[in-house]
Tab-separated table of C-alpha atoms and ligand atoms in Angstrom:
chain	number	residue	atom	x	y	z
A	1	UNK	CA	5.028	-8.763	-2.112
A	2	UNK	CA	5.492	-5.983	0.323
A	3	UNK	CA	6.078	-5.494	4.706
A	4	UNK	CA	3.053	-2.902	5.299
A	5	UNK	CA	1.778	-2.064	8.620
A	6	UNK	CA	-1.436	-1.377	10.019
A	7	UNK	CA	-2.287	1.125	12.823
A	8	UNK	CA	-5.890	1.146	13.303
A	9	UNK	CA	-7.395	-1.880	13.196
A	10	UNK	CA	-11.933	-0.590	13.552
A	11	UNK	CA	-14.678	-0.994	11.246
A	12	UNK	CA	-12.787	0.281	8.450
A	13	UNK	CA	-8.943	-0.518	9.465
A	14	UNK	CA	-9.737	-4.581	9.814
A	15	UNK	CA	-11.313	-5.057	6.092
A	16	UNK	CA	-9.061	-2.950	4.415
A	17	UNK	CA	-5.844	-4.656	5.720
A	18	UNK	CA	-7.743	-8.070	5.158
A	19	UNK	CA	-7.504	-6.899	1.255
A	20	UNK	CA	-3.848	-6.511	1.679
A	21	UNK	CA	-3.134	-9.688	3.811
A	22	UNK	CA	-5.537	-11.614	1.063
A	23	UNK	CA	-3.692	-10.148	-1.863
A	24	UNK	CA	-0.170	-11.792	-0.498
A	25	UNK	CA	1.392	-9.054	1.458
A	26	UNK	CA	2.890	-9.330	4.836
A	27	UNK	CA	0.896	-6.877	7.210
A	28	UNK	CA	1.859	-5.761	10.978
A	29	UNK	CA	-1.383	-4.271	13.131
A	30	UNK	CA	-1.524	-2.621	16.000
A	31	UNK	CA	-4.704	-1.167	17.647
A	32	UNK	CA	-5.305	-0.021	21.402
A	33	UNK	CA	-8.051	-2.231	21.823
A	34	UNK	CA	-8.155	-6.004	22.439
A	35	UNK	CA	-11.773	-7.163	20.615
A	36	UNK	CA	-9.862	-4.818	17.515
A	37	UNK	CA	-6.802	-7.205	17.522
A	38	UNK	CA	-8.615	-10.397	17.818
A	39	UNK	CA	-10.689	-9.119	14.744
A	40	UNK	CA	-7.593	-8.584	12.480
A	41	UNK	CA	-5.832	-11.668	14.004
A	42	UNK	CA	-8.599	-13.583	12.404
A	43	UNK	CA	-8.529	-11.773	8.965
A	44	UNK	CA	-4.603	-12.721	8.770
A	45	UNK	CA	-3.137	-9.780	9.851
A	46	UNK	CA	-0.041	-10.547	12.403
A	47	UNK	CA	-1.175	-8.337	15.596
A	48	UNK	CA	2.120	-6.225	17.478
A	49	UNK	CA	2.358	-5.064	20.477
A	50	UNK	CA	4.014	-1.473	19.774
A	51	UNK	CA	3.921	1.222	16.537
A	52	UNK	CA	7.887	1.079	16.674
A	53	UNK	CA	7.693	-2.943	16.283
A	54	UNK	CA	5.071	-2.880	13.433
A	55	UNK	CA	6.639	0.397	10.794
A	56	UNK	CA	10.499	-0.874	11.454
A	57	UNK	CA	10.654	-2.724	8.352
A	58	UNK	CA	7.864	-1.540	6.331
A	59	UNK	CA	7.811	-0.501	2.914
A	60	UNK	CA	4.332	1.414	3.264
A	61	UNK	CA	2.782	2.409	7.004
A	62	UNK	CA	-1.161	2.851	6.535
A	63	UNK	CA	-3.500	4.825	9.274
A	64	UNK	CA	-7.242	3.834	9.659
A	65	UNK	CA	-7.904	5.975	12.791
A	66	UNK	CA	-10.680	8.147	14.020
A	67	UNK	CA	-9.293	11.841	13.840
A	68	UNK	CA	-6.569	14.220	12.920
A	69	UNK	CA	-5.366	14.439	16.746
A	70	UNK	CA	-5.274	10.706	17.126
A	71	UNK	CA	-3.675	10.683	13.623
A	72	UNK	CA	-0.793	13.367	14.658
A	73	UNK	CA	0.152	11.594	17.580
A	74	UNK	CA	0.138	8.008	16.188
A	75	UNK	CA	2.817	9.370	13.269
A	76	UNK	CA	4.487	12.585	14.947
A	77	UNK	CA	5.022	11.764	18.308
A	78	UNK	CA	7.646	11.109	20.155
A	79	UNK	CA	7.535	7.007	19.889
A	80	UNK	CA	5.448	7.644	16.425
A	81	UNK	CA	5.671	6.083	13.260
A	82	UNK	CA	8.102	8.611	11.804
A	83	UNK	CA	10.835	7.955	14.587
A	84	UNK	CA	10.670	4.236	13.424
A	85	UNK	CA	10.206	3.830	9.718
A	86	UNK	CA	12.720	3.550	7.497
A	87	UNK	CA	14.213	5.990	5.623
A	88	UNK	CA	12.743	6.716	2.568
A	89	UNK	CA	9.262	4.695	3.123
A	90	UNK	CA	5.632	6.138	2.847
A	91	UNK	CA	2.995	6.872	5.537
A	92	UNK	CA	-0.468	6.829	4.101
A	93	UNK	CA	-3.519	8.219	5.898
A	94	UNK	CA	-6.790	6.661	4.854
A	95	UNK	CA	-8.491	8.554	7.878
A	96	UNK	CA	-10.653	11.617	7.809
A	97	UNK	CA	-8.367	13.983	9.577
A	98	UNK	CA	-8.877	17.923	7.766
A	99	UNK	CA	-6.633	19.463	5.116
A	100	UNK	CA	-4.572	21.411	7.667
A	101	UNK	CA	-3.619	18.204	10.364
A	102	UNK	CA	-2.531	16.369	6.362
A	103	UNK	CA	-0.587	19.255	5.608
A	104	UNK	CA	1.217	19.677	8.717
A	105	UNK	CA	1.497	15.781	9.065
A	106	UNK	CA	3.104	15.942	5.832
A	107	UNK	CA	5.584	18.463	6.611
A	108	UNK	CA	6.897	16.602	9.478
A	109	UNK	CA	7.202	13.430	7.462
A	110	UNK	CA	9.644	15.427	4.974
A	111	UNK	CA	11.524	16.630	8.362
A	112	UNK	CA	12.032	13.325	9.552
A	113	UNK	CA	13.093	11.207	5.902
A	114	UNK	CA	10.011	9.412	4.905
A	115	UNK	CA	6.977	10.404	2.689
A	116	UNK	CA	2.970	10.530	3.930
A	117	UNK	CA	0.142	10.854	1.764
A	118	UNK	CA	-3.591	11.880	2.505
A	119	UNK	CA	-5.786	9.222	1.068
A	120	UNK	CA	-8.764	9.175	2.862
A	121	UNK	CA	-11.614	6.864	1.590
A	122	UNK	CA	-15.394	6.375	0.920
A	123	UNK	CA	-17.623	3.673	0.345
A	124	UNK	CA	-18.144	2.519	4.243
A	125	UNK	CA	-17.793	-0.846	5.266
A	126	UNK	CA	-19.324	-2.771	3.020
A	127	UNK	CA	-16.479	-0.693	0.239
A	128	UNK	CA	-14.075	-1.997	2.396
A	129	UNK	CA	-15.017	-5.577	2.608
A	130	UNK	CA	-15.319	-5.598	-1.353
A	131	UNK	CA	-12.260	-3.858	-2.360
A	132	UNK	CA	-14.509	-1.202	-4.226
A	133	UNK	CA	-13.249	1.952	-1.870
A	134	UNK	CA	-12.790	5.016	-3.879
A	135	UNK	CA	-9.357	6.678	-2.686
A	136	UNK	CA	-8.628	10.293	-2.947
A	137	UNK	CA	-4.977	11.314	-3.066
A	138	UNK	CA	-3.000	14.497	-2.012
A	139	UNK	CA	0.717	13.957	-1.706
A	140	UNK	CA	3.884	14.132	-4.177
A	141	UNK	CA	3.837	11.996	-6.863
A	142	UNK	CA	7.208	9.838	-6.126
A	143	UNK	CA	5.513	8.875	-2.890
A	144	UNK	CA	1.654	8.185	-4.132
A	145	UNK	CA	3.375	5.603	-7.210
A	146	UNK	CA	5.067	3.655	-3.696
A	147	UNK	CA	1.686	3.631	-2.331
A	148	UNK	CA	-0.593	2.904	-5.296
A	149	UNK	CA	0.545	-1.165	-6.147
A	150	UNK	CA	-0.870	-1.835	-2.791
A	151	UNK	CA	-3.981	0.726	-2.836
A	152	UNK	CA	-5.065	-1.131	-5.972
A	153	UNK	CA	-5.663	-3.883	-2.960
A	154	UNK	CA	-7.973	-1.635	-1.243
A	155	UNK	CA	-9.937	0.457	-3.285
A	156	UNK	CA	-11.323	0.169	-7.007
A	157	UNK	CA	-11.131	4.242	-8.204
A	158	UNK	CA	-8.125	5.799	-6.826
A	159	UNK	CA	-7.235	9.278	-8.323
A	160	UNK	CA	-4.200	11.330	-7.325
A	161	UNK	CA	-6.344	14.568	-7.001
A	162	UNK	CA	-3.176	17.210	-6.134
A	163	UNK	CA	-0.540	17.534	-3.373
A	164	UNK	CA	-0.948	17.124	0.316
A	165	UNK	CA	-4.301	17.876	1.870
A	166	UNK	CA	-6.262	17.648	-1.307
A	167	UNK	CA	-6.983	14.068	-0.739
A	168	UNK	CA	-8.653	15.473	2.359
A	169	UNK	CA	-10.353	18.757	0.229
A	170	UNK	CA	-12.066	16.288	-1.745
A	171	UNK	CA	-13.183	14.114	1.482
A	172	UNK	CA	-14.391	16.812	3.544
A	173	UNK	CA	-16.643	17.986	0.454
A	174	UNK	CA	-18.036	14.570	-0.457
A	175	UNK	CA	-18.761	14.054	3.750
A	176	UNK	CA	-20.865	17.001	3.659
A	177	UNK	CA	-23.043	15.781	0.807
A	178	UNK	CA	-23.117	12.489	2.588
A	179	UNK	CA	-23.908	13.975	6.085
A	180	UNK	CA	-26.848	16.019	4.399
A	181	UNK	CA	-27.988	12.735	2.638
A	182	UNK	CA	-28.053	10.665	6.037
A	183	UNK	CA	-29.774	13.097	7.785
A	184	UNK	CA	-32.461	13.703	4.500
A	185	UNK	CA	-32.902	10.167	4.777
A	186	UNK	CA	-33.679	9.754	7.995
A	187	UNK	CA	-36.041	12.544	8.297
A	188	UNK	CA	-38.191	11.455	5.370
A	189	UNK	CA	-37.972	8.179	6.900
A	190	UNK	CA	-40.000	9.001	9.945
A	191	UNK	CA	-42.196	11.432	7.906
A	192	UNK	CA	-43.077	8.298	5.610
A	193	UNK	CA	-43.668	6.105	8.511
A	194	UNK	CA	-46.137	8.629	10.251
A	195	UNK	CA	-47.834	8.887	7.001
A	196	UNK	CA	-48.403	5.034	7.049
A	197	UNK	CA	-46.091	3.979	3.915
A	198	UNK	CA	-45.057	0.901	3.972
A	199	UNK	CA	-41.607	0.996	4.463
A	200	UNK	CA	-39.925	-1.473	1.651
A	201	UNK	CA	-42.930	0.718	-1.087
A	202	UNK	CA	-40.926	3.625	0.286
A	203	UNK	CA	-37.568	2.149	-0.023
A	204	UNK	CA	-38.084	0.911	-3.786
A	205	UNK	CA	-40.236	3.843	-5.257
A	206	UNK	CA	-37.258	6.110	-3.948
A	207	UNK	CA	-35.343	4.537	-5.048
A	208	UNK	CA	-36.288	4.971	-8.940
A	209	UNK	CA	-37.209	7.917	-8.089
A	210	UNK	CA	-36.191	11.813	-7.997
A	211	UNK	CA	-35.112	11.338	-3.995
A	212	UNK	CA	-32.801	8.747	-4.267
A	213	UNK	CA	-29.452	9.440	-3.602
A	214	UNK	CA	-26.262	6.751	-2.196
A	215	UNK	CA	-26.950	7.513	1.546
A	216	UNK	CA	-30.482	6.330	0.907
A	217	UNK	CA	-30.352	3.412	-1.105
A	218	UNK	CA	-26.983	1.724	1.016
A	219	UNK	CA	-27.814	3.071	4.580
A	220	UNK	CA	-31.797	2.934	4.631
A	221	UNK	CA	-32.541	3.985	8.269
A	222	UNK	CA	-35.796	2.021	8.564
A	223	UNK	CA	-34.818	-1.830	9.228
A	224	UNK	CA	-35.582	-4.539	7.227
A	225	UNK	CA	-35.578	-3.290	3.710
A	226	UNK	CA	-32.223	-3.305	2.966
A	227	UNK	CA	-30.151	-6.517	4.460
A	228	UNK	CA	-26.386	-4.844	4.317
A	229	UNK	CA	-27.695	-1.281	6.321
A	230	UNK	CA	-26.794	-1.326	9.569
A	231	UNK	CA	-30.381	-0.301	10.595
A	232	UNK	CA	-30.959	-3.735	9.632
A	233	UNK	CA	-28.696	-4.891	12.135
A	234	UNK	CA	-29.170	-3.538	15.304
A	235	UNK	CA	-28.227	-0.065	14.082
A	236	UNK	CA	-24.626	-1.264	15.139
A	237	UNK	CA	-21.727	0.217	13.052
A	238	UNK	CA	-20.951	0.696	10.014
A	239	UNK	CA	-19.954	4.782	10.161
A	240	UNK	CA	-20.345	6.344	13.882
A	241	UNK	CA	-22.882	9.222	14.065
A	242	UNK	CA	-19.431	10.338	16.105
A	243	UNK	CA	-17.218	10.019	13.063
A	244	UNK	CA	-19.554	11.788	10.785
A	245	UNK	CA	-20.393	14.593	13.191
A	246	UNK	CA	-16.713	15.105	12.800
A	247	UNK	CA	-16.938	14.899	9.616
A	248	UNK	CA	-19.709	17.423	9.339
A	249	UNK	CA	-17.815	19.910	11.264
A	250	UNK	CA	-14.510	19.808	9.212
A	251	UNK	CA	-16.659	21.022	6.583
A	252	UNK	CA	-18.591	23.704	7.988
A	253	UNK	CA	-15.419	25.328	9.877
A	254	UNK	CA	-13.761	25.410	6.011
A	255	UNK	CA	-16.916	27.033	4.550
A	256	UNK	CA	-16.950	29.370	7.546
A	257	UNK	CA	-12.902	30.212	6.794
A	258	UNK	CA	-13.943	30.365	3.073
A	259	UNK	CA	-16.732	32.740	3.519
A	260	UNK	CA	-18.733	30.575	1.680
A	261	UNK	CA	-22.349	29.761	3.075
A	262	UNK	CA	-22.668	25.570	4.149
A	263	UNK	CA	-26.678	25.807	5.524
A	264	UNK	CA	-27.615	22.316	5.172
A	265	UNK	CA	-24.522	20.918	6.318
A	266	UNK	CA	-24.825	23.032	9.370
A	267	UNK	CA	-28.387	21.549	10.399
A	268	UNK	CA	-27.122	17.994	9.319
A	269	UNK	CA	-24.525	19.024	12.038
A	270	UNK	CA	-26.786	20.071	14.497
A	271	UNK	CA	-28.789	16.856	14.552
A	272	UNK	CA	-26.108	14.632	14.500
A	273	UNK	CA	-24.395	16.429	17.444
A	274	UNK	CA	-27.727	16.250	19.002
A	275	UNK	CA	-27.541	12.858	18.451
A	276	UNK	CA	-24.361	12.228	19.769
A	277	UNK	CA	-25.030	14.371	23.211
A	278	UNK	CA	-27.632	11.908	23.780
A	279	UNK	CA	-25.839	8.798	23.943
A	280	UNK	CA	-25.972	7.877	20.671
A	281	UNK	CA	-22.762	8.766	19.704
A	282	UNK	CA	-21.135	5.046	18.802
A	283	UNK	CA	-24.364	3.994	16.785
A	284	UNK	CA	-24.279	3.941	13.146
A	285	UNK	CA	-24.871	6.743	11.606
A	286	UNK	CA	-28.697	5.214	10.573
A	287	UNK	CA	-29.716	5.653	14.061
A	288	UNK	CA	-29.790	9.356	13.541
A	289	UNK	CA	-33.452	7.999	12.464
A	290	UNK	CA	-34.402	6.438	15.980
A	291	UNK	CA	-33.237	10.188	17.636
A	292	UNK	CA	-35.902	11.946	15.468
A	293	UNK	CA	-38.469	9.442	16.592
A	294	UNK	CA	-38.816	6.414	14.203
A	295	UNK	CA	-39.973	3.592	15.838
A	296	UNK	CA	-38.512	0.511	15.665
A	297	UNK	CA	-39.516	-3.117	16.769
A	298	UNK	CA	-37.560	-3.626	19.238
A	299	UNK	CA	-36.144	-0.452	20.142
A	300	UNK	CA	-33.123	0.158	19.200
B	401	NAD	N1	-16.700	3.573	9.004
B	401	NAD	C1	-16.859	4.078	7.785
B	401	NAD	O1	-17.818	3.739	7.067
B	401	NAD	C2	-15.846	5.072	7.222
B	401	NAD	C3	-15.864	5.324	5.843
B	401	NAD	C4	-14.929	6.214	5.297
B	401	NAD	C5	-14.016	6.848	6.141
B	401	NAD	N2	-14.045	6.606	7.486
B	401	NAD	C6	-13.032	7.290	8.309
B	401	NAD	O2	-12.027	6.331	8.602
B	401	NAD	C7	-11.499	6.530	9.919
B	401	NAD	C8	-11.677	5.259	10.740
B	401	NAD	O3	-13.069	4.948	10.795
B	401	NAD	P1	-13.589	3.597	11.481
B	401	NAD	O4	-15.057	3.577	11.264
B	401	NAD	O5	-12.747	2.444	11.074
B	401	NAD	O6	-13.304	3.971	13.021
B	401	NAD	P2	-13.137	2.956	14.243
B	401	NAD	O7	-13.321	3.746	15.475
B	401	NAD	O8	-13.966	1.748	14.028
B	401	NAD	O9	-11.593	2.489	14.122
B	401	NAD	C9	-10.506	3.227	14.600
B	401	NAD	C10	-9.573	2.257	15.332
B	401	NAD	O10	-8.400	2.963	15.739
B	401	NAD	C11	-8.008	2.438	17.001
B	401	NAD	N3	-7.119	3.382	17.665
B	401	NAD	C12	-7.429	4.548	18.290
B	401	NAD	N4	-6.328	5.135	18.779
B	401	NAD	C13	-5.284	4.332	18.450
B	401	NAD	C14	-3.888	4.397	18.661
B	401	NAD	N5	-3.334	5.426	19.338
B	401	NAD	N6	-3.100	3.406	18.190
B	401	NAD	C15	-3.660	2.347	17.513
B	401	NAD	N7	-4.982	2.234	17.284
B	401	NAD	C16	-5.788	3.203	17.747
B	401	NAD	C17	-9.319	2.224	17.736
B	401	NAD	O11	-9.176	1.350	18.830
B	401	NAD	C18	-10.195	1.667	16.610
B	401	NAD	O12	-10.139	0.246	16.564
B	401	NAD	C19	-12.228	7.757	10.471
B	401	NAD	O13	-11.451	8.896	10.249
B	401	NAD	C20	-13.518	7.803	9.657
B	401	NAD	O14	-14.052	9.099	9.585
B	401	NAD	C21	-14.922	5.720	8.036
């Protein structure tokens, strides 16, 4: 069984690590926020107070956190995870952080004696809770076959898809199909409703039907169809309209360096920043629905 730590303990962070903790291993937290801890305290994960305290004696140091800034300082800084692990151990990112922050990440893990690799994830919360996460990998191999016994913990398809950043390539591609499919979703959604459908008749002929696609049938924005959506539940997260505005973005400001046209993704990234700049920035990413007008019983 292995030392791992933890840094990042949120919707995805506390789950994950719960897989770890449940599967034998010894795992150190650490989050900035207290309701965080509490949360992984109660999932078996033993809570520290500092970065330093948690990577000292760690065989593998995993990231959950919400961006490639957060993620550079948390590893790179001056007090970071680097400065502390042991030589020789491996950092892996499961955050969606951009090719360039894994690459450069990367480069100062080889400066400083340990290895990182990019594996950022997909299959939300509920993926997370089941062990079922698909993992996409970008790092050297040496350092991915450290990481893998315990990813195996975590995720159920894991693929080593080419060096650094190309776990993130793969990410930042998938997002955008999964951006465009939220914000698909919740469009029709309102449509259907001001046409009268019923919403669970929607729901089910969708879904065995030409529209359906994964954001629709897991994340249904109208509530009460689907019990594990979050727009059953209060439209409380799940996957921040924040997190997958940022998302959104990554991938347009590639396709804009590429030359290559992203029009979809850039209205999905429109109305989610919309979204966002009017306070709904910390609901899920279903509530995209309730800022294009769907009305909901109580309102959300
Ligand atoms: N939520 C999802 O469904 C989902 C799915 C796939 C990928 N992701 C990606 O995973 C990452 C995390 O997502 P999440 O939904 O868990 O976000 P989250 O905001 O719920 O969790 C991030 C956690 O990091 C903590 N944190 C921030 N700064 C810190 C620091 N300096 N030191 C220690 N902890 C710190 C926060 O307090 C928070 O608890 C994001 O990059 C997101 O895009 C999320």
């Amino acid at each position: 069984m292995s030392k791992v730590a933890w840094i990042g303990l949120g919707h995805m962070g506390v789950p994950m690590s719960a897989n770890l903790v449940n599967a034998g291993h010894t795992v150190l937290g650490v989050d900035i926020v207290e309701p965080a801890r509490e949360r992984a305290r109660a999932v078996g994960v033993q809570v520290v107070e500092t970065v330093a305290e948690a990577v000292r004696d760690a065989e593998v140091v995993f990231t959950m956190l919400q961006n490639g800034d957060i993620v550079t300082d948390v590893l790179t800084g001056a007090d970071g995870a680097f400065a502390h692990m042991p030589k020789g151990s491996v950092a892996v990112d499961c955050s969606t952080t951009g090719i360039d922050t894994a690459i450069a990440v990367n480069a100062e893990a080889t400066a400083q004696g340990v290895s990182f690799v990019d594996a950022p994830v997909s299959g939300g919360v509920q993926g997370a809770e089941d062990g079922s996460l698909t993992l996409m990998l970008g790092g050297e191999f040496d350092a991915v076959a450290i990481a893998e016994p315990l990813l195996k913990s975590v995720g159920s398809y894991i693929v080593h898809v080419g060096p650094s950043g190309d776990g993130q390539k793969m990410k930042v591609v998938n997002n955008a199909m999964l951006g465009v499919g939220m914000a698909t979703a919740s469009e029709t959604s309102v449509l259907a409703q001001r046409l009268g459908l019923d919403p669970e008749v929607f729901y089910n002929i969708v879904l065995r039907s030409s529209g359906d696609s994964w954001a629709f049938r897991t994340w249904f924005p109208m509530p009460g169809v689907v019990a594990t959506s979050p727009s059953s539940h209060g439209y409380e997260p799940g996957f921040m309209i924040d997190l997958l505005k940022k998302d959104l973005h990554l991938a347009t400001a590639l396709a804009e360096e590429s030359g290559v046209r992203l029009d979809v993704a850039a209205s999905a990234e429109k109305l989610f920043a919309e979204a966002s700049a009017s306070g709904r920035g910390e609901q899920d990413c279903t509530a995209l629905a309730l800022e294009l007008g769907l009305e909901v019983d109580p309102p959300s």
